[in-house]
Amino acid sequence: MLDERGVRPGTMAAGQVHLGGARADLVVEAVSVTLMTVVSGVEVDFLRGQVSAGFTLRAGRGRAIPFEQAMPWETPFTQFAGVHLAAVSVRLRTTVTVAGQRHDVGVDPVTVHPTAAQWRVLDAVRRLGWSFAHSEVRQGTVPGVRQSDPFLQWFDCLAAHATGPLRLTTVANPVGADVLLDAGDGQHRFAVRHDDESTDLAALIEDRLTPSRVR
């Protein structure tokens, strides 16, 4: 279980694994945690880390094992501006290995917030009058963008002033985020740095979409 109510991609998530007391002594070979997300309707593992190994859990005695886990930059975010994204989920599964057998002992939901760059992009799109009708994670990659995982999180956006939807995709990395806008008549790409707070992203996005059919 993670200590914080929410984490961000690229940060360290701290938590504790709580093991209850068994009827007899148990030699625990390994304790691991796995991050999972739903990709194209199927829950998949995208990161596994070992928390502890090689100890004896005494009969009737519990144990709390603290850990830190780096959150991958491409971790899908499950919440934006206080709103939960219904079709996007990230969960943490805890596994204990005893006598060569792996046992899942708990699965906990993880609230993931967007990176600084992703937040500014979504906020700019929102300020231009677009609403986020739907978001999900699908298999796929963006040509020319370095990715560690073969999946993408995208948003379908709607606006009263538009004649069609806008699809927004962001891929985070240690420097910032690559952004892909698809307005139906072509794709528009740009990059945003996490530490760039001076660029008017709303103006940049509006310019990239002109003279798109959504104008």
PDB file of C-alpha atoms in Angstrom:
ATOM      1  CA  MET A   1       0.000   0.000   0.000  1.00  0.00           C
ATOM      2  CA  LEU A   2       1.333   3.437  -0.946  1.00  0.00           C
ATOM      3  CA  ASP A   3       1.657   6.093   1.739  1.00  0.00           C
ATOM      4  CA  GLU A   4       0.540   9.004  -0.440  1.00  0.00           C
ATOM      5  CA  ARG A   5      -2.959   9.443  -1.796  1.00  0.00           C
ATOM      6  CA  GLY A   6      -1.537  10.339  -5.176  1.00  0.00           C
ATOM      7  CA  VAL A   7       1.720  10.002  -7.079  1.00  0.00           C
ATOM      8  CA  ARG A   8       3.143  11.381 -10.319  1.00  0.00           C
ATOM      9  CA  PRO A   9       5.087   9.684 -13.081  1.00  0.00           C
ATOM     10  CA  GLY A  10       8.822  10.085 -12.620  1.00  0.00           C
ATOM     11  CA  THR A  11       8.646  10.356  -8.825  1.00  0.00           C
ATOM     12  CA  MET A  12       9.402   7.894  -6.045  1.00  0.00           C
ATOM     13  CA  ALA A  13       6.331   6.313  -4.490  1.00  0.00           C
ATOM     14  CA  ALA A  14       6.773   5.252  -0.862  1.00  0.00           C
ATOM     15  CA  GLY A  15       4.684   2.590   0.804  1.00  0.00           C
ATOM     16  CA  GLN A  16       4.563  -0.404   3.094  1.00  0.00           C
ATOM     17  CA  VAL A  17       3.793  -4.070   2.617  1.00  0.00           C
ATOM     18  CA  HIS A  18       1.937  -5.489   5.626  1.00  0.00           C
ATOM     19  CA  LEU A  19       2.242  -9.235   6.162  1.00  0.00           C
ATOM     20  CA  GLY A  20      -0.022 -10.914   8.688  1.00  0.00           C
ATOM     21  CA  GLY A  21       1.136 -13.590  11.086  1.00  0.00           C
ATOM     22  CA  ALA A  22       0.986 -17.188   9.859  1.00  0.00           C
ATOM     23  CA  ARG A  23       0.227 -20.321  11.880  1.00  0.00           C
ATOM     24  CA  ALA A  24       3.810 -21.522  11.483  1.00  0.00           C
ATOM     25  CA  ASP A  25       7.134 -19.918  10.669  1.00  0.00           C
ATOM     26  CA  LEU A  26       7.453 -19.068   6.976  1.00  0.00           C
ATOM     27  CA  VAL A  27      10.683 -18.593   5.055  1.00  0.00           C
ATOM     28  CA  VAL A  28       9.856 -15.763   2.671  1.00  0.00           C
ATOM     29  CA  GLU A  29      12.016 -15.902  -0.432  1.00  0.00           C
ATOM     30  CA  ALA A  30      10.853 -12.623  -1.949  1.00  0.00           C
ATOM     31  CA  VAL A  31       8.307  -9.847  -1.657  1.00  0.00           C
ATOM     32  CA  SER A  32       7.584  -7.891  -4.825  1.00  0.00           C
ATOM     33  CA  VAL A  33       5.197  -5.233  -6.096  1.00  0.00           C
ATOM     34  CA  THR A  34       3.845  -4.951  -9.626  1.00  0.00           C
ATOM     35  CA  LEU A  35       2.215  -1.975 -11.327  1.00  0.00           C
ATOM     36  CA  MET A  36      -0.706  -2.834 -13.593  1.00  0.00           C
ATOM     37  CA  THR A  37      -2.870  -0.851 -15.983  1.00  0.00           C
ATOM     38  CA  VAL A  38      -5.667  -1.636 -18.422  1.00  0.00           C
ATOM     39  CA  VAL A  39      -4.492  -1.548 -22.047  1.00  0.00           C
ATOM     40  CA  SER A  40      -7.112  -2.018 -24.771  1.00  0.00           C
ATOM     41  CA  GLY A  41      -9.465  -3.568 -22.227  1.00  0.00           C
ATOM     42  CA  VAL A  42      -6.944  -6.026 -20.752  1.00  0.00           C
ATOM     43  CA  GLU A  43      -5.072  -5.498 -17.486  1.00  0.00           C
ATOM     44  CA  VAL A  44      -1.314  -5.877 -18.033  1.00  0.00           C
ATOM     45  CA  ASP A  45       1.795  -5.624 -15.862  1.00  0.00           C
ATOM     46  CA  PHE A  46       4.174  -2.824 -16.782  1.00  0.00           C
ATOM     47  CA  LEU A  47       6.638  -2.721 -13.877  1.00  0.00           C
ATOM     48  CA  ARG A  48       7.797  -5.185 -11.234  1.00  0.00           C
ATOM     49  CA  GLY A  49      10.123  -4.411  -8.351  1.00  0.00           C
ATOM     50  CA  GLN A  50      11.443  -6.478  -5.455  1.00  0.00           C
ATOM     51  CA  VAL A  51      10.721  -5.086  -2.013  1.00  0.00           C
ATOM     52  CA  SER A  52      12.477  -7.581   0.246  1.00  0.00           C
ATOM     53  CA  ALA A  53      13.940 -11.084   0.228  1.00  0.00           C
ATOM     54  CA  GLY A  54      15.332 -13.832   2.429  1.00  0.00           C
ATOM     55  CA  PHE A  55      13.670 -13.531   5.828  1.00  0.00           C
ATOM     56  CA  THR A  56      11.582 -15.618   8.195  1.00  0.00           C
ATOM     57  CA  LEU A  57       8.078 -14.527   9.149  1.00  0.00           C
ATOM     58  CA  ARG A  58       7.582 -15.872  12.647  1.00  0.00           C
ATOM     59  CA  ALA A  59       4.350 -17.640  13.551  1.00  0.00           C
ATOM     60  CA  GLY A  60       1.672 -15.278  14.797  1.00  0.00           C
ATOM     61  CA  ARG A  61       3.756 -12.156  14.163  1.00  0.00           C
ATOM     62  CA  GLY A  62       3.068  -9.617  11.469  1.00  0.00           C
ATOM     63  CA  ARG A  63       5.643  -7.542   9.667  1.00  0.00           C
ATOM     64  CA  ALA A  64       5.612  -4.172   7.910  1.00  0.00           C
ATOM     65  CA  ILE A  65       8.126  -3.744   5.101  1.00  0.00           C
ATOM     66  CA  PRO A  66       8.710  -0.174   3.891  1.00  0.00           C
ATOM     67  CA  PHE A  67       9.634   0.335   0.249  1.00  0.00           C
ATOM     68  CA  GLU A  68      10.169   2.946  -2.427  1.00  0.00           C
ATOM     69  CA  GLN A  69       9.261   2.380  -6.054  1.00  0.00           C
ATOM     70  CA  ALA A  70      10.137   4.638  -8.967  1.00  0.00           C
ATOM     71  CA  MET A  71       7.054   5.434 -11.034  1.00  0.00           C
ATOM     72  CA  PRO A  72       7.792   5.109 -14.765  1.00  0.00           C
ATOM     73  CA  TRP A  73       7.445   8.323 -16.751  1.00  0.00           C
ATOM     74  CA  GLU A  74       4.875   6.679 -19.020  1.00  0.00           C
ATOM     75  CA  THR A  75       2.600   5.613 -16.166  1.00  0.00           C
ATOM     76  CA  PRO A  76      -0.976   6.521 -17.197  1.00  0.00           C
ATOM     77  CA  PHE A  77      -2.533   9.171 -14.991  1.00  0.00           C
ATOM     78  CA  THR A  78      -5.890   8.393 -13.465  1.00  0.00           C
ATOM     79  CA  GLN A  79      -6.988  11.842 -12.315  1.00  0.00           C
ATOM     80  CA  PHE A  80      -6.936  15.370 -13.698  1.00  0.00           C
ATOM     81  CA  ALA A  81      -8.020  18.525 -11.867  1.00  0.00           C
ATOM     82  CA  GLY A  82      -9.710  16.471  -9.174  1.00  0.00           C
ATOM     83  CA  VAL A  83     -11.729  14.366 -11.625  1.00  0.00           C
ATOM     84  CA  HIS A  84     -11.192  10.604 -11.813  1.00  0.00           C
ATOM     85  CA  LEU A  85     -10.769   9.243 -15.349  1.00  0.00           C
ATOM     86  CA  ALA A  86     -13.246   6.373 -15.317  1.00  0.00           C
ATOM     87  CA  ALA A  87     -11.646   4.227 -18.028  1.00  0.00           C
ATOM     88  CA  VAL A  88      -8.061   4.583 -16.775  1.00  0.00           C
ATOM     89  CA  SER A  89      -6.763   2.569 -13.840  1.00  0.00           C
ATOM     90  CA  VAL A  90      -3.422   1.830 -12.216  1.00  0.00           C
ATOM     91  CA  ARG A  91      -3.175  -0.823  -9.510  1.00  0.00           C
ATOM     92  CA  LEU A  92      -0.390  -2.165  -7.320  1.00  0.00           C
ATOM     93  CA  ARG A  93      -0.246  -5.917  -6.750  1.00  0.00           C
ATOM     94  CA  THR A  94       1.813  -7.354  -3.869  1.00  0.00           C
ATOM     95  CA  THR A  95       3.268 -10.840  -4.284  1.00  0.00           C
ATOM     96  CA  VAL A  96       5.013 -13.056  -1.723  1.00  0.00           C
ATOM     97  CA  THR A  97       7.150 -16.031  -2.780  1.00  0.00           C
ATOM     98  CA  VAL A  98       7.303 -18.974  -0.365  1.00  0.00           C
ATOM     99  CA  ALA A  99       8.796 -22.384  -1.218  1.00  0.00           C
ATOM    100  CA  GLY A 100       9.060 -21.397  -4.848  1.00  0.00           C
ATOM    101  CA  GLN A 101       5.373 -20.504  -5.089  1.00  0.00           C
ATOM    102  CA  ARG A 102       4.190 -16.969  -5.749  1.00  0.00           C
ATOM    103  CA  HIS A 103       1.125 -15.791  -3.841  1.00  0.00           C
ATOM    104  CA  ASP A 104      -0.745 -12.557  -4.528  1.00  0.00           C
ATOM    105  CA  VAL A 105      -1.539 -11.060  -1.130  1.00  0.00           C
ATOM    106  CA  GLY A 106      -3.087  -7.732  -2.074  1.00  0.00           C
ATOM    107  CA  VAL A 107      -4.108  -5.396  -4.891  1.00  0.00           C
ATOM    108  CA  ASP A 108      -4.510  -1.668  -4.242  1.00  0.00           C
ATOM    109  CA  PRO A 109      -5.648   1.143  -6.557  1.00  0.00           C
ATOM    110  CA  VAL A 110      -3.128   3.902  -7.217  1.00  0.00           C
ATOM    111  CA  THR A 111      -4.131   7.496  -7.902  1.00  0.00           C
ATOM    112  CA  VAL A 112      -1.758   8.969 -10.475  1.00  0.00           C
ATOM    113  CA  HIS A 113      -1.668  12.674 -11.298  1.00  0.00           C
ATOM    114  CA  PRO A 114      -0.208  14.038 -14.564  1.00  0.00           C
ATOM    115  CA  THR A 115       3.310  15.418 -14.780  1.00  0.00           C
ATOM    116  CA  ALA A 116       3.775  19.187 -14.769  1.00  0.00           C
ATOM    117  CA  ALA A 117       4.053  19.287 -18.565  1.00  0.00           C
ATOM    118  CA  GLN A 118       1.012  17.080 -19.095  1.00  0.00           C
ATOM    119  CA  TRP A 119      -1.059  19.126 -16.662  1.00  0.00           C
ATOM    120  CA  ARG A 120      -0.269  22.374 -18.488  1.00  0.00           C
ATOM    121  CA  VAL A 121      -1.161  20.848 -21.863  1.00  0.00           C
ATOM    122  CA  LEU A 122      -4.520  19.549 -20.632  1.00  0.00           C
ATOM    123  CA  ASP A 123      -5.241  22.815 -18.860  1.00  0.00           C
ATOM    124  CA  ALA A 124      -4.511  24.757 -22.048  1.00  0.00           C
ATOM    125  CA  VAL A 125      -6.833  22.524 -24.077  1.00  0.00           C
ATOM    126  CA  ARG A 126      -9.531  22.987 -21.444  1.00  0.00           C
ATOM    127  CA  ARG A 127      -9.129  26.776 -21.504  1.00  0.00           C
ATOM    128  CA  LEU A 128      -9.645  26.726 -25.270  1.00  0.00           C
ATOM    129  CA  GLY A 129     -13.149  25.383 -24.677  1.00  0.00           C
ATOM    130  CA  TRP A 130     -12.579  21.666 -25.097  1.00  0.00           C
ATOM    131  CA  SER A 131     -14.062  19.115 -22.717  1.00  0.00           C
ATOM    132  CA  PHE A 132     -12.535  15.701 -22.096  1.00  0.00           C
ATOM    133  CA  ALA A 133     -15.214  13.290 -23.250  1.00  0.00           C
ATOM    134  CA  HIS A 134     -13.196  10.119 -22.831  1.00  0.00           C
ATOM    135  CA  SER A 135      -9.726   8.873 -21.953  1.00  0.00           C
ATOM    136  CA  GLU A 136      -8.236   5.412 -22.155  1.00  0.00           C
ATOM    137  CA  VAL A 137      -4.992   3.526 -22.629  1.00  0.00           C
ATOM    138  CA  ARG A 138      -4.442   1.690 -25.897  1.00  0.00           C
ATOM    139  CA  GLN A 139      -1.678  -0.345 -27.449  1.00  0.00           C
ATOM    140  CA  GLY A 140       0.497   1.716 -29.739  1.00  0.00           C
ATOM    141  CA  THR A 141       3.509   3.944 -30.171  1.00  0.00           C
ATOM    142  CA  VAL A 142       4.198   7.367 -31.658  1.00  0.00           C
ATOM    143  CA  PRO A 143       6.728   7.229 -34.523  1.00  0.00           C
ATOM    144  CA  GLY A 144       9.877   9.144 -33.647  1.00  0.00           C
ATOM    145  CA  VAL A 145       9.106   9.231 -29.915  1.00  0.00           C
ATOM    146  CA  ARG A 146      11.179   7.091 -27.574  1.00  0.00           C
ATOM    147  CA  GLN A 147       8.876   4.932 -25.458  1.00  0.00           C
ATOM    148  CA  SER A 148       9.581   2.315 -22.810  1.00  0.00           C
ATOM    149  CA  ASP A 149       6.094   0.810 -22.951  1.00  0.00           C
ATOM    150  CA  PRO A 150       4.043  -0.117 -26.035  1.00  0.00           C
ATOM    151  CA  PHE A 151       0.934   1.765 -24.963  1.00  0.00           C
ATOM    152  CA  LEU A 152      -0.463   5.291 -25.106  1.00  0.00           C
ATOM    153  CA  GLN A 153      -2.957   7.294 -23.092  1.00  0.00           C
ATOM    154  CA  TRP A 154      -5.191   9.512 -25.167  1.00  0.00           C
ATOM    155  CA  PHE A 155      -8.139  11.848 -24.709  1.00  0.00           C
ATOM    156  CA  ASP A 156     -11.085  12.430 -27.013  1.00  0.00           C
ATOM    157  CA  CYS A 157     -12.009  16.106 -26.684  1.00  0.00           C
ATOM    158  CA  LEU A 158     -15.174  17.886 -27.768  1.00  0.00           C
ATOM    159  CA  ALA A 159     -16.000  21.575 -28.139  1.00  0.00           C
ATOM    160  CA  ALA A 160     -19.100  23.514 -29.145  1.00  0.00           C
ATOM    161  CA  HIS A 161     -17.109  25.588 -31.644  1.00  0.00           C
ATOM    162  CA  ALA A 162     -15.652  22.505 -33.382  1.00  0.00           C
ATOM    163  CA  THR A 163     -17.079  20.478 -36.259  1.00  0.00           C
ATOM    164  CA  GLY A 164     -15.295  17.337 -35.083  1.00  0.00           C
ATOM    165  CA  PRO A 165     -13.454  15.824 -32.128  1.00  0.00           C
ATOM    166  CA  LEU A 166      -9.846  16.367 -31.168  1.00  0.00           C
ATOM    167  CA  ARG A 167      -7.685  13.476 -30.014  1.00  0.00           C
ATOM    168  CA  LEU A 168      -4.915  14.429 -27.600  1.00  0.00           C
ATOM    169  CA  THR A 169      -2.009  12.130 -26.730  1.00  0.00           C
ATOM    170  CA  THR A 170       0.901  12.897 -24.397  1.00  0.00           C
ATOM    171  CA  VAL A 171       4.013  10.799 -23.762  1.00  0.00           C
ATOM    172  CA  ALA A 172       5.993  11.912 -20.708  1.00  0.00           C
ATOM    173  CA  ASN A 173       9.760  11.647 -20.323  1.00  0.00           C
ATOM    174  CA  PRO A 174      12.359  13.017 -17.873  1.00  0.00           C
ATOM    175  CA  VAL A 175      12.555  16.344 -19.744  1.00  0.00           C
ATOM    176  CA  GLY A 176       8.905  16.968 -20.498  1.00  0.00           C
ATOM    177  CA  ALA A 177       6.227  15.495 -22.724  1.00  0.00           C
ATOM    178  CA  ASP A 178       5.731  14.869 -26.419  1.00  0.00           C
ATOM    179  CA  VAL A 179       2.272  16.005 -27.492  1.00  0.00           C
ATOM    180  CA  LEU A 180       0.254  14.734 -30.437  1.00  0.00           C
ATOM    181  CA  LEU A 181      -2.917  16.492 -31.614  1.00  0.00           C
ATOM    182  CA  ASP A 182      -5.154  14.766 -34.158  1.00  0.00           C
ATOM    183  CA  ALA A 183      -7.963  16.929 -35.444  1.00  0.00           C
ATOM    184  CA  GLY A 184      -9.055  14.533 -38.162  1.00  0.00           C
ATOM    185  CA  ASP A 185      -7.336  16.267 -41.068  1.00  0.00           C
ATOM    186  CA  GLY A 186      -3.776  15.802 -39.892  1.00  0.00           C
ATOM    187  CA  GLN A 187      -1.542  15.376 -36.897  1.00  0.00           C
ATOM    188  CA  HIS A 188       0.260  18.168 -35.081  1.00  0.00           C
ATOM    189  CA  ARG A 189       3.211  17.504 -32.789  1.00  0.00           C
ATOM    190  CA  PHE A 190       5.223  19.543 -30.325  1.00  0.00           C
ATOM    191  CA  ALA A 191       7.165  19.059 -27.099  1.00  0.00           C
ATOM    192  CA  VAL A 192       6.749  20.739 -23.706  1.00  0.00           C
ATOM    193  CA  ARG A 193       9.310  20.886 -20.916  1.00  0.00           C
ATOM    194  CA  HIS A 194       8.295  20.233 -17.317  1.00  0.00           C
ATOM    195  CA  ASP A 195      10.062  23.416 -16.192  1.00  0.00           C
ATOM    196  CA  ASP A 196       8.723  25.678 -18.964  1.00  0.00           C
ATOM    197  CA  GLU A 197       6.076  27.874 -17.390  1.00  0.00           C
ATOM    198  CA  SER A 198       6.490  30.797 -19.789  1.00  0.00           C
ATOM    199  CA  THR A 199       5.158  29.324 -23.048  1.00  0.00           C
ATOM    200  CA  ASP A 200       1.534  30.197 -23.807  1.00  0.00           C
ATOM    201  CA  LEU A 201       0.386  26.668 -24.563  1.00  0.00           C
ATOM    202  CA  ALA A 202      -3.179  27.703 -25.332  1.00  0.00           C
ATOM    203  CA  ALA A 203      -1.917  30.020 -28.069  1.00  0.00           C
ATOM    204  CA  LEU A 204       0.489  27.359 -29.333  1.00  0.00           C
ATOM    205  CA  ILE A 205      -2.229  24.710 -29.555  1.00  0.00           C
ATOM    206  CA  GLU A 206      -4.678  27.096 -31.201  1.00  0.00           C
ATOM    207  CA  ASP A 207      -2.032  27.992 -33.767  1.00  0.00           C
ATOM    208  CA  ARG A 208      -1.247  24.330 -34.486  1.00  0.00           C
ATOM    209  CA  LEU A 209      -4.924  23.582 -35.093  1.00  0.00           C
ATOM    210  CA  THR A 210      -5.368  26.468 -37.547  1.00  0.00           C
ATOM    211  CA  PRO A 211      -6.703  26.130 -40.232  1.00  0.00           C
ATOM    212  CA  SER A 212      -7.892  22.731 -39.073  1.00  0.00           C
ATOM    213  CA  ARG A 213     -11.496  21.752 -39.604  1.00  0.00           C
ATOM    214  CA  VAL A 214     -12.074  22.123 -35.866  1.00  0.00           C
ATOM    215  CA  ARG A 215     -11.729  25.892 -36.186  1.00  0.00           C
TER     216      ARG A 215
END
